[in-house]
Amino acid sequence: MTKFTGPPPLEGLKRRIAAHRRDRDGGVLKNQKSGMFVRQTFCMTRAEARAKAKEWFEEFPKAAYWTEVESWRQLEGDQIEFTMRRLPSAD
């Protein structure tokens, strides 16, 4: 019979949290290109988030770049964390 020695180590989680905090830069959390999409994650107030999403849709039209709000969540206060996704170019 297998004995369990306790909860799993939290070192991996601690490293991810530290990397997340290091990557945070003026509201922009991440800017990444994975697969065929360019993604950028932001953390802003509700009004700023709405303006940033509108800016993305104007600069990268949905019909050409498949632009979309990939995910979002409401944080404490009036903060919204959201990820915008688009194609790198409109071919």
mmCIF file of C-alpha atoms in Angstrom:
data_model
loop_
_atom_site.group_PDB
_atom_site.id
_atom_site.type_symbol
_atom_site.label_atom_id
_atom_site.label_comp_id
_atom_site.label_asym_id
_atom_site.label_seq_id
_atom_site.Cartn_x
_atom_site.Cartn_y
_atom_site.Cartn_z
ATOM 1 C CA MET A 1 0.000 0.000 0.000
ATOM 2 C CA THR A 2 1.312 3.485 -0.880
ATOM 3 C CA LYS A 3 1.960 5.924 1.945
ATOM 4 C CA PHE A 4 1.291 9.595 1.400
ATOM 5 C CA THR A 5 3.835 11.855 3.070
ATOM 6 C CA GLY A 6 1.876 15.094 2.892
ATOM 7 C CA PRO A 7 0.822 17.789 0.462
ATOM 8 C CA PRO A 8 2.747 18.256 -2.777
ATOM 9 C CA PRO A 9 5.570 20.825 -2.858
ATOM 10 C CA LEU A 10 4.552 24.346 -3.862
ATOM 11 C CA GLU A 11 7.825 25.368 -5.530
ATOM 12 C CA GLY A 12 6.372 25.226 -9.054
ATOM 13 C CA LEU A 13 3.451 27.432 -8.085
ATOM 14 C CA LYS A 14 5.781 29.882 -6.325
ATOM 15 C CA ARG A 15 7.948 30.127 -9.487
ATOM 16 C CA ARG A 16 4.881 30.800 -11.680
ATOM 17 C CA ILE A 17 3.628 33.528 -9.355
ATOM 18 C CA ALA A 18 7.079 35.152 -9.264
ATOM 19 C CA ALA A 19 7.339 35.022 -13.082
ATOM 20 C CA HIS A 20 3.857 36.527 -13.410
ATOM 21 C CA ARG A 21 4.808 39.402 -11.125
ATOM 22 C CA ARG A 22 8.081 39.961 -13.027
ATOM 23 C CA ASP A 23 6.271 40.068 -16.378
ATOM 24 C CA ARG A 24 3.701 42.620 -15.219
ATOM 25 C CA ASP A 25 4.511 45.956 -16.857
ATOM 26 C CA GLY A 26 2.161 48.929 -16.649
ATOM 27 C CA GLY A 27 -1.099 47.017 -17.027
ATOM 28 C CA VAL A 28 0.277 44.675 -19.691
ATOM 29 C CA LEU A 29 0.772 41.268 -18.144
ATOM 30 C CA LYS A 30 1.943 39.216 -21.116
ATOM 31 C CA ASN A 31 2.651 39.657 -24.751
ATOM 32 C CA GLN A 32 3.073 36.313 -26.422
ATOM 33 C CA LYS A 33 2.933 34.689 -29.793
ATOM 34 C CA SER A 34 2.000 31.040 -29.551
ATOM 35 C CA GLY A 35 0.792 28.961 -32.419
ATOM 36 C CA MET A 36 -0.818 31.037 -35.120
ATOM 37 C CA PHE A 37 -2.218 33.771 -32.827
ATOM 38 C CA VAL A 38 -0.743 36.799 -31.107
ATOM 39 C CA ARG A 39 -2.075 37.159 -27.566
ATOM 40 C CA GLN A 40 -1.733 40.013 -25.116
ATOM 41 C CA THR A 41 -3.058 40.034 -21.556
ATOM 42 C CA PHE A 42 -4.012 43.259 -19.771
ATOM 43 C CA CYS A 43 -5.163 44.230 -16.280
ATOM 44 C CA MET A 44 -7.045 47.557 -16.242
ATOM 45 C CA THR A 45 -10.075 49.312 -14.839
ATOM 46 C CA ARG A 46 -13.366 48.505 -16.551
ATOM 47 C CA ALA A 47 -13.385 51.763 -18.583
ATOM 48 C CA GLU A 48 -9.741 51.363 -19.658
ATOM 49 C CA ALA A 49 -10.341 47.701 -20.580
ATOM 50 C CA ARG A 50 -13.315 48.627 -22.751
ATOM 51 C CA ALA A 51 -11.255 51.341 -24.496
ATOM 52 C CA LYS A 52 -8.299 48.953 -25.051
ATOM 53 C CA ALA A 53 -10.545 46.256 -26.555
ATOM 54 C CA LYS A 54 -12.147 48.858 -28.840
ATOM 55 C CA GLU A 55 -8.670 50.025 -29.874
ATOM 56 C CA TRP A 56 -7.701 46.453 -30.813
ATOM 57 C CA PHE A 57 -10.872 45.936 -32.872
ATOM 58 C CA GLU A 58 -10.268 49.218 -34.727
ATOM 59 C CA GLU A 59 -6.577 48.510 -35.383
ATOM 60 C CA PHE A 60 -7.052 44.819 -36.203
ATOM 61 C CA PRO A 61 -10.543 44.323 -37.724
ATOM 62 C CA LYS A 62 -12.204 41.064 -36.736
ATOM 63 C CA ALA A 63 -12.928 40.043 -40.341
ATOM 64 C CA ALA A 64 -9.246 40.195 -41.337
ATOM 65 C CA TYR A 65 -7.400 39.299 -38.100
ATOM 66 C CA TRP A 66 -9.969 37.111 -36.265
ATOM 67 C CA THR A 67 -9.593 39.527 -33.352
ATOM 68 C CA GLU A 68 -11.438 38.562 -30.177
ATOM 69 C CA VAL A 69 -11.434 38.855 -26.417
ATOM 70 C CA GLU A 70 -10.192 35.366 -25.685
ATOM 71 C CA SER A 71 -10.843 35.417 -21.938
ATOM 72 C CA TRP A 72 -11.606 37.852 -19.153
ATOM 73 C CA ARG A 73 -12.267 37.940 -15.432
ATOM 74 C CA GLN A 74 -13.247 40.542 -12.893
ATOM 75 C CA LEU A 75 -10.773 41.151 -10.074
ATOM 76 C CA GLU A 76 -11.215 43.029 -6.813
ATOM 77 C CA GLY A 77 -12.246 46.626 -7.201
ATOM 78 C CA ASP A 78 -13.059 47.653 -10.729
ATOM 79 C CA GLN A 79 -10.144 45.739 -12.292
ATOM 80 C CA ILE A 80 -10.616 43.490 -15.323
ATOM 81 C CA GLU A 81 -7.953 41.026 -16.503
ATOM 82 C CA PHE A 82 -8.453 40.050 -20.134
ATOM 83 C CA THR A 83 -6.583 38.485 -23.037
ATOM 84 C CA MET A 84 -6.906 39.787 -26.594
ATOM 85 C CA ARG A 85 -6.137 37.429 -29.483
ATOM 86 C CA ARG A 86 -5.523 38.098 -33.181
ATOM 87 C CA LEU A 87 -3.704 36.732 -36.208
ATOM 88 C CA PRO A 88 -0.218 38.228 -36.766
ATOM 89 C CA SER A 89 -1.148 39.509 -40.240
ATOM 90 C CA ALA A 90 -4.162 39.782 -42.487
ATOM 91 C CA ASP A 91 -3.428 37.654 -45.548
#
